[in-house]
Amino acid sequence: MTSELEDLAAAVRSVLDRRWSDAALRTAIDTPAGYDTGLWSVLSDQVGVAALAVPEAAGGMGAGVRALQSVAEELGRRLVPSPFLGSAVLATSVLNGTGACDLLGDLASGTRTATVAFAGRAFTDRPLIMSGGRVSGTACFVLDGDTADDLLLAARDGGRLVLLRADRGVAHRRHTPTLDPTRRLAEVTVDRASGTVLLDDAEAALAHALDVTCAVLAAEQVGAAEHALRSTVEYTRSRVQFGRAIGSFQALKHRMADMFVLVEAARSAAYAAGESLDRADPDAPQAVATAKAYCSEAFQAVAAEMIQLHGGIGITWEHDAHLYFKRAHGSAHLFGDPASFLALRPLTHS
């Protein structure tokens, strides 16, 4: 972590300390937008999180993947639902090579949000078809797909990228409740929608944007897993059984030590993926595959241990442990589960 990245993380943490709480989380996920729009405005205006990946020529900061990871780690630690991953990371990364400065400027300010629709029932499916200059089909698992202002449609035939204003040409947008209430997904249907073609062949841009997004997601998983570990350690220090704090029992110490190893190894994998992308290494996709698989499995394991070591309180609706558990499993399957992701991006061995 450089001093600049530490300052960025501290700025995000300062805003969250002032404006975020467990109660705010539960309130936010019940709103029509699925997130706290006021908090998003503050993060965009005061910290510039929406502008990080936008090039300077378009009014952004031109920051790298590691900067995005620093923000995601803080948001993940508090399970903050926001358009950050879908708009400020995925959509912005896709748009960076298109020259769409006007749209990028709007995204940089945080006043508009965008998302990318490209996947079917599996993330390897491409259900959107372009024919006669119009796009039709149904995309699933679209991040903030029912609330975003702009939709980027990645068509299968020809790989064209089409910009569509959400209030024009969208036949149907439906919020699809999932296991994780803190991550808003939607199903988007378009029927012969005509938009603005931004790229005739967007396959390379989409693939790179997905690599960036998965690396940022890995950092978000690290932040959430670290919080789960810290919460568990604090609880075992205060919970007394048989006349002593349960954290003093050797068996529980071993389990928390294992949790610590998982978190720190996941952090190394996530940061390595971000640095590899920032250096434009040729093997960056393999580093991303490693991070996506390892961080997903590590967060799942740590979240499960969090529930176990909290005992009876860990399975109550009032405690946040179940939200971390759900986020862990939802994130593990986002853009493909660890096994399928590694199958698509096999590691090379020298």
One Martini backbone bead per residue (centre of mass of N, CA, C, O) as a GRO file, in nm:
protein
  350
    1MET     BB    1   0.090   0.040   0.028
    2THR     BB    2   0.060   0.345  -0.047
    3SER     BB    3   0.001   0.660   0.056
    4GLU     BB    4  -0.228   0.714  -0.147
    5LEU     BB    5  -0.397   0.461  -0.080
    6GLU     BB    6  -0.428   0.519   0.221
    7ASP     BB    7  -0.575   0.789   0.185
    8LEU     BB    8  -0.815   0.681   0.029
    9ALA     BB    9  -0.913   0.478   0.242
   10ALA     BB   10  -0.945   0.691   0.469
   11ALA     BB   11  -1.163   0.862   0.328
   12VAL     BB   12  -1.377   0.641   0.311
   13ARG     BB   13  -1.379   0.569   0.614
   14SER     BB   14  -1.469   0.849   0.715
   15VAL     BB   15  -1.746   0.852   0.580
   16LEU     BB   16  -1.853   0.587   0.706
   17ASP     BB   17  -1.826   0.671   1.005
   18ARG     BB   18  -2.041   0.907   0.971
   19ARG     BB   19  -2.283   0.749   0.764
   20TRP     BB   20  -2.250   0.451   0.884
   21SER     BB   21  -2.443   0.146   0.957
   22ASP     BB   22  -2.626  -0.121   1.035
   23ALA     BB   23  -2.895   0.030   0.999
   24ALA     BB   24  -2.831   0.154   0.720
   25LEU     BB   25  -2.815  -0.109   0.567
   26ARG     BB   26  -3.112  -0.207   0.613
   27THR     BB   27  -3.237   0.045   0.485
   28ALA     BB   28  -3.107   0.042   0.199
   29ILE     BB   29  -3.214  -0.247   0.097
   30ASP     BB   30  -3.528  -0.124   0.113
   31THR     BB   31  -3.493   0.050  -0.114
   32PRO     BB   32  -3.549   0.109  -0.443
   33ALA     BB   33  -3.229   0.129  -0.508
   34GLY     BB   34  -3.048  -0.037  -0.273
   35TYR     BB   35  -2.927   0.247  -0.180
   36ASP     BB   36  -2.743   0.526  -0.064
   37THR     BB   37  -2.759   0.819  -0.231
   38GLY     BB   38  -2.618   1.013  -0.036
   39LEU     BB   39  -2.355   0.854   0.001
   40TRP     BB   40  -2.277   0.847  -0.298
   41SER     BB   41  -2.247   1.154  -0.328
   42VAL     BB   42  -2.022   1.190  -0.121
   43LEU     BB   43  -1.816   0.992  -0.248
   44SER     BB   44  -1.807   1.151  -0.519
   45ASP     BB   45  -1.749   1.446  -0.420
   46GLN     BB   46  -1.520   1.403  -0.185
   47VAL     BB   47  -1.351   1.141  -0.319
   48GLY     BB   48  -1.407   1.021  -0.624
   49VAL     BB   49  -1.500   0.719  -0.691
   50ALA     BB   50  -1.640   0.759  -0.982
   51ALA     BB   51  -1.350   0.883  -1.117
   52LEU     BB   52  -1.105   0.690  -1.109
   53ALA     BB   53  -1.138   0.534  -1.409
   54VAL     BB   54  -1.145   0.801  -1.539
   55PRO     BB   55  -1.016   0.987  -1.755
   56GLU     BB   56  -0.885   1.300  -1.759
   57ALA     BB   57  -1.013   1.390  -2.038
   58ALA     BB   58  -1.314   1.317  -1.892
   59GLY     BB   59  -1.287   1.415  -1.572
   60GLY     BB   60  -1.090   1.235  -1.424
   61MET     BB   61  -0.815   1.042  -1.265
   62GLY     BB   62  -0.672   0.782  -1.387
   63ALA     BB   63  -0.676   0.535  -1.224
   64GLY     BB   64  -0.610   0.237  -1.098
   65VAL     BB   65  -0.682  -0.070  -0.970
   66ARG     BB   66  -0.572  -0.025  -0.682
   67ALA     BB   67  -0.763   0.207  -0.617
   68LEU     BB   68  -1.024   0.048  -0.647
   69GLN     BB   69  -0.952  -0.159  -0.427
   70SER     BB   70  -0.943   0.034  -0.185
   71VAL     BB   71  -1.243   0.100  -0.194
   72ALA     BB   72  -1.365  -0.189  -0.195
   73GLU     BB   73  -1.254  -0.276   0.079
   74GLU     BB   74  -1.421  -0.070   0.244
   75LEU     BB   75  -1.704  -0.146   0.140
   76GLY     BB   76  -1.685  -0.449   0.219
   77ARG     BB   77  -1.644  -0.419   0.528
   78ARG     BB   78  -1.959  -0.275   0.533
   79LEU     BB   79  -2.157  -0.364   0.305
   80VAL     BB   80  -2.184  -0.149   0.076
   81PRO     BB   81  -2.428  -0.042  -0.119
   82SER     BB   82  -2.351   0.023  -0.472
   83PRO     BB   83  -2.242   0.148  -0.800
   84PHE     BB   84  -1.939   0.084  -0.814
   85LEU     BB   85  -1.903  -0.188  -0.966
   86GLY     BB   86  -2.102  -0.138  -1.212
   87SER     BB   87  -2.009   0.166  -1.287
   88ALA     BB   88  -1.708   0.256  -1.185
   89VAL     BB   89  -1.596  -0.018  -1.318
   90LEU     BB   90  -1.732  -0.178  -1.548
   91ALA     BB   91  -1.851   0.045  -1.734
   92THR     BB   92  -1.599   0.226  -1.741
   93SER     BB   93  -1.404   0.013  -1.859
   94VAL     BB   94  -1.558  -0.022  -2.125
   95LEU     BB   95  -1.559   0.294  -2.210
   96ASN     BB   96  -1.253   0.382  -2.230
   97GLY     BB   97  -1.229   0.278  -2.554
   98THR     BB   98  -1.463   0.479  -2.698
   99GLY     BB   99  -1.481   0.807  -2.641
  100ALA     BB  100  -1.723   0.866  -2.425
  101CYS     BB  101  -1.702   1.154  -2.264
  102ASP     BB  102  -1.981   1.236  -2.171
  103LEU     BB  103  -2.051   0.982  -2.010
  104LEU     BB  104  -1.796   0.976  -1.835
  105GLY     BB  105  -1.854   1.247  -1.696
  106ASP     BB  106  -2.116   1.158  -1.558
  107LEU     BB  107  -1.987   0.922  -1.398
  108ALA     BB  108  -1.772   1.089  -1.244
  109SER     BB  109  -1.994   1.257  -1.077
  110GLY     BB  110  -2.249   1.050  -1.004
  111THR     BB  111  -2.526   1.139  -1.152
  112ARG     BB  112  -2.468   0.878  -1.312
  113THR     BB  113  -2.549   0.545  -1.417
  114ALA     BB  114  -2.404   0.227  -1.512
  115THR     BB  115  -2.431  -0.076  -1.717
  116VAL     BB  116  -2.383  -0.429  -1.797
  117ALA     BB  117  -2.519  -0.631  -2.063
  118PHE     BB  118  -2.430  -1.003  -2.131
  119ALA     BB  119  -2.577  -1.228  -1.967
  120GLY     BB  120  -2.707  -1.523  -1.882
  121ARG     BB  121  -2.758  -1.798  -1.694
  122ALA     BB  122  -2.466  -1.774  -1.778
  123PHE     BB  123  -2.166  -1.599  -1.802
  124THR     BB  124  -2.103  -1.739  -2.095
  125ASP     BB  125  -2.344  -1.620  -2.201
  126ARG     BB  126  -2.496  -1.459  -2.513
  127PRO     BB  127  -2.824  -1.328  -2.558
  128LEU     BB  128  -2.758  -1.087  -2.733
  129ILE     BB  129  -2.903  -0.963  -3.041
  130MET     BB  130  -2.801  -0.836  -3.360
  131SER     BB  131  -3.049  -0.690  -3.592
  132GLY     BB  132  -3.073  -0.435  -3.798
  133GLY     BB  133  -2.960  -0.243  -3.552
  134ARG     BB  134  -3.092  -0.438  -3.331
  135VAL     BB  135  -3.177  -0.533  -2.995
  136SER     BB  136  -3.215  -0.866  -2.848
  137GLY     BB  137  -3.312  -0.981  -2.524
  138THR     BB  138  -3.193  -1.153  -2.217
  139ALA     BB  139  -3.047  -1.032  -1.925
  140CYS     BB  140  -2.857  -1.141  -1.654
  141PHE     BB  141  -2.709  -1.027  -1.376
  142VAL     BB  142  -2.753  -0.712  -1.350
  143LEU     BB  143  -2.601  -0.453  -1.226
  144ASP     BB  144  -2.834  -0.235  -1.149
  145GLY     BB  145  -3.051  -0.277  -1.392
  146ASP     BB  146  -3.315  -0.117  -1.254
  147THR     BB  147  -3.143   0.180  -1.192
  148ALA     BB  148  -2.990   0.255  -1.423
  149ASP     BB  149  -2.946   0.502  -1.672
  150ASP     BB  150  -2.741   0.310  -1.829
  151LEU     BB  151  -2.691   0.085  -2.109
  152LEU     BB  152  -2.468  -0.184  -2.188
  153LEU     BB  153  -2.474  -0.370  -2.485
  154ALA     BB  154  -2.354  -0.700  -2.541
  155ALA     BB  155  -2.333  -0.846  -2.831
  156ARG     BB  156  -2.285  -1.140  -2.993
  157ASP     BB  157  -2.312  -1.039  -3.278
  158GLY     BB  158  -2.001  -0.894  -3.338
  159GLY     BB  159  -1.962  -0.749  -3.050
  160ARG     BB  160  -2.143  -0.517  -2.987
  161LEU     BB  161  -2.169  -0.183  -2.850
  162VAL     BB  162  -2.460  -0.057  -2.678
  163LEU     BB  163  -2.625   0.241  -2.615
  164LEU     BB  164  -2.884   0.272  -2.355
  165ARG     BB  165  -3.140   0.426  -2.246
  166ALA     BB  166  -3.347   0.333  -1.993
  167ASP     BB  167  -3.604   0.515  -2.113
  168ARG     BB  168  -3.520   0.352  -2.389
  169GLY     BB  169  -3.610   0.035  -2.523
  170VAL     BB  170  -3.704  -0.103  -2.262
  171ALA     BB  171  -3.914  -0.363  -2.192
  172HIS     BB  172  -3.753  -0.488  -1.926
  173ARG     BB  173  -3.718  -0.441  -1.561
  174ARG     BB  174  -3.597  -0.675  -1.303
  175HIS     BB  175  -3.582  -0.743  -0.989
  176THR     BB  176  -3.362  -1.003  -0.846
  177PRO     BB  177  -3.378  -1.182  -0.592
  178THR     BB  178  -3.131  -1.290  -0.361
  179LEU     BB  179  -2.934  -1.406  -0.121
  180ASP     BB  180  -2.809  -1.113  -0.159
  181PRO     BB  181  -2.926  -0.798  -0.045
  182THR     BB  182  -2.647  -0.617  -0.109
  183ARG     BB  183  -2.693  -0.719  -0.417
  184ARG     BB  184  -2.798  -0.578  -0.713
  185LEU     BB  185  -3.014  -0.749  -0.937
  186ALA     BB  186  -3.107  -0.800  -1.290
  187GLU     BB  187  -3.354  -0.813  -1.549
  188VAL     BB  188  -3.303  -0.760  -1.907
  189THR     BB  189  -3.525  -0.646  -2.169
  190VAL     BB  190  -3.499  -0.648  -2.527
  191ASP     BB  191  -3.686  -0.512  -2.827
  192ARG     BB  192  -3.557  -0.377  -3.079
  193ALA     BB  193  -3.323  -0.194  -2.991
  194SER     BB  194  -3.209   0.145  -3.039
  195GLY     BB  195  -2.883   0.267  -3.040
  196THR     BB  196  -2.549   0.335  -2.965
  197VAL     BB  197  -2.266   0.262  -3.135
  198LEU     BB  198  -1.943   0.222  -2.990
  199LEU     BB  199  -1.874  -0.081  -3.088
  200ASP     BB  200  -1.808  -0.343  -3.313
  201ASP     BB  201  -1.575  -0.472  -3.112
  202ALA     BB  202  -1.603  -0.572  -2.756
  203GLU     BB  203  -1.447  -0.820  -2.646
  204ALA     BB  204  -1.183  -0.700  -2.533
  205ALA     BB  205  -1.313  -0.487  -2.348
  206LEU     BB  206  -1.480  -0.685  -2.179
  207ALA     BB  207  -1.253  -0.869  -2.078
  208HIS     BB  208  -1.096  -0.646  -1.931
  209ALA     BB  209  -1.327  -0.546  -1.749
  210LEU     BB  210  -1.362  -0.818  -1.601
  211ASP     BB  211  -1.084  -0.827  -1.479
  212VAL     BB  212  -1.108  -0.570  -1.315
  213THR     BB  213  -1.366  -0.648  -1.157
  214CYS     BB  214  -1.253  -0.907  -1.023
  215ALA     BB  215  -1.022  -0.765  -0.872
  216VAL     BB  216  -1.210  -0.578  -0.709
  217LEU     BB  217  -1.384  -0.800  -0.584
  218ALA     BB  218  -1.154  -0.933  -0.427
  219ALA     BB  219  -1.107  -0.689  -0.240
  220GLU     BB  220  -1.389  -0.687  -0.120
  221GLN     BB  221  -1.363  -0.970   0.008
  222VAL     BB  222  -1.132  -0.898   0.196
  223GLY     BB  223  -1.275  -0.683   0.365
  224ALA     BB  224  -1.505  -0.867   0.466
  225ALA     BB  225  -1.326  -1.090   0.590
  226GLU     BB  226  -1.180  -0.910   0.793
  227HIS     BB  227  -1.430  -0.829   0.952
  228ALA     BB  228  -1.515  -1.113   1.033
  229LEU     BB  229  -1.263  -1.168   1.198
  230ARG     BB  230  -1.273  -0.928   1.398
  231SER     BB  231  -1.554  -0.991   1.511
  232THR     BB  232  -1.475  -1.269   1.623
  233VAL     BB  233  -1.248  -1.188   1.814
  234GLU     BB  234  -1.414  -0.991   1.988
  235TYR     BB  235  -1.624  -1.195   2.083
  236THR     BB  236  -1.424  -1.408   2.217
  237ARG     BB  237  -1.329  -1.196   2.436
  238SER     BB  238  -1.636  -1.148   2.569
  239ARG     BB  239  -1.708  -1.443   2.579
  240VAL     BB  240  -1.832  -1.634   2.850
  241GLN     BB  241  -1.706  -1.965   2.952
  242PHE     BB  242  -1.624  -2.134   3.221
  243GLY     BB  243  -1.485  -1.855   3.336
  244ARG     BB  244  -1.400  -1.778   3.028
  245ALA     BB  245  -1.283  -1.681   2.747
  246ILE     BB  246  -1.325  -1.841   2.447
  247GLY     BB  247  -1.055  -1.729   2.309
  248SER     BB  248  -0.862  -1.909   2.510
  249PHE     BB  249  -0.914  -2.148   2.347
  250GLN     BB  250  -0.726  -2.343   2.147
  251ALA     BB  251  -0.928  -2.428   1.926
  252LEU     BB  252  -1.011  -2.131   1.854
  253LYS     BB  253  -0.736  -2.021   1.786
  254HIS     BB  254  -0.685  -2.201   1.540
  255ARG     BB  255  -0.929  -2.102   1.372
  256MET     BB  256  -0.842  -1.799   1.367
  257ALA     BB  257  -0.569  -1.846   1.235
  258ASP     BB  258  -0.686  -1.958   0.972
  259MET     BB  259  -0.841  -1.703   0.899
  260PHE     BB  260  -0.595  -1.518   0.878
  261VAL     BB  261  -0.454  -1.667   0.646
  262LEU     BB  262  -0.678  -1.633   0.439
  263VAL     BB  263  -0.684  -1.324   0.432
  264GLU     BB  264  -0.382  -1.268   0.359
  265ALA     BB  265  -0.375  -1.438   0.101
  266ALA     BB  266  -0.602  -1.287  -0.042
  267ARG     BB  267  -0.466  -1.013  -0.047
  268SER     BB  268  -0.228  -1.095  -0.223
  269ALA     BB  269  -0.395  -1.185  -0.469
  270ALA     BB  270  -0.543  -0.919  -0.523
  271TYR     BB  271  -0.298  -0.727  -0.550
  272ALA     BB  272  -0.158  -0.883  -0.778
  273ALA     BB  273  -0.381  -0.837  -0.985
  274GLY     BB  274  -0.376  -0.528  -0.985
  275GLU     BB  275  -0.074  -0.492  -1.060
  276SER     BB  276  -0.084  -0.653  -1.326
  277LEU     BB  277  -0.284  -0.463  -1.468
  278ASP     BB  278  -0.120  -0.195  -1.434
  279ARG     BB  279   0.129  -0.332  -1.604
  280ALA     BB  280   0.026  -0.513  -1.841
  281ASP     BB  281   0.044  -0.807  -1.812
  282PRO     BB  282   0.014  -1.101  -1.989
  283ASP     BB  283  -0.071  -1.266  -1.701
  284ALA     BB  284  -0.322  -1.124  -1.570
  285PRO     BB  285  -0.559  -1.329  -1.604
  286GLN     BB  286  -0.428  -1.535  -1.405
  287ALA     BB  287  -0.429  -1.352  -1.157
  288VAL     BB  288  -0.734  -1.315  -1.153
  289ALA     BB  289  -0.815  -1.610  -1.125
  290THR     BB  290  -0.679  -1.652  -0.855
  291ALA     BB  291  -0.832  -1.434  -0.698
  292LYS     BB  292  -1.122  -1.523  -0.749
  293ALA     BB  293  -1.096  -1.805  -0.625
  294TYR     BB  294  -0.959  -1.753  -0.347
  295CYS     BB  295  -1.138  -1.523  -0.231
  296SER     BB  296  -1.401  -1.677  -0.239
  297GLU     BB  297  -1.318  -1.917  -0.053
  298ALA     BB  298  -1.219  -1.753   0.188
  299PHE     BB  299  -1.480  -1.598   0.254
  300GLN     BB  300  -1.657  -1.842   0.299
  301ALA     BB  301  -1.495  -1.962   0.534
  302VAL     BB  302  -1.499  -1.715   0.726
  303ALA     BB  303  -1.810  -1.679   0.741
  304ALA     BB  304  -1.866  -1.958   0.862
  305GLU     BB  305  -1.693  -1.917   1.118
  306MET     BB  306  -1.841  -1.675   1.228
  307ILE     BB  307  -2.100  -1.827   1.295
  308GLN     BB  308  -1.983  -2.053   1.472
  309LEU     BB  309  -1.825  -1.859   1.688
  310HIS     BB  310  -2.101  -1.708   1.775
  311GLY     BB  311  -2.318  -1.901   1.776
  312GLY     BB  312  -2.641  -1.831   1.835
  313ILE     BB  313  -2.616  -1.528   1.735
  314GLY     BB  314  -2.517  -1.605   1.433
  315ILE     BB  315  -2.838  -1.705   1.353
  316THR     BB  316  -2.952  -1.430   1.360
  317TRP     BB  317  -3.113  -1.163   1.213
  318GLU     BB  318  -2.981  -0.924   1.383
  319HIS     BB  319  -2.727  -1.027   1.287
  320ASP     BB  320  -2.458  -0.983   1.040
  321ALA     BB  321  -2.348  -1.266   0.962
  322HIS     BB  322  -2.549  -1.345   0.731
  323LEU     BB  323  -2.458  -1.118   0.535
  324TYR     BB  324  -2.170  -1.223   0.492
  325PHE     BB  325  -2.246  -1.502   0.395
  326LYS     BB  326  -2.410  -1.405   0.147
  327ARG     BB  327  -2.191  -1.238   0.014
  328ALA     BB  328  -1.992  -1.467  -0.027
  329HIS     BB  329  -2.173  -1.644  -0.217
  330GLY     BB  330  -2.249  -1.431  -0.425
  331SER     BB  331  -1.955  -1.348  -0.511
  332ALA     BB  332  -1.855  -1.631  -0.599
  333HIS     BB  333  -2.080  -1.627  -0.853
  334LEU     BB  334  -1.976  -1.380  -0.974
  335PHE     BB  335  -1.882  -1.438  -1.302
  336GLY     BB  336  -1.830  -1.703  -1.161
  337ASP     BB  337  -1.713  -1.963  -1.027
  338PRO     BB  338  -1.416  -2.088  -0.940
  339ALA     BB  339  -1.416  -2.337  -1.126
  340SER     BB  340  -1.506  -2.198  -1.393
  341PHE     BB  341  -1.287  -1.983  -1.401
  342LEU     BB  342  -1.041  -2.177  -1.418
  343ALA     BB  343  -1.140  -2.319  -1.678
  344LEU     BB  344  -1.122  -2.054  -1.856
  345ARG     BB  345  -0.836  -1.977  -1.682
  346PRO     BB  346  -0.570  -2.130  -1.711
  347LEU     BB  347  -0.292  -2.212  -1.564
  348THR     BB  348   0.049  -2.150  -1.586
  349HIS     BB  349   0.356  -2.343  -1.621
  350SER     BB  350   0.721  -2.328  -1.598
   0.00000   0.00000   0.00000
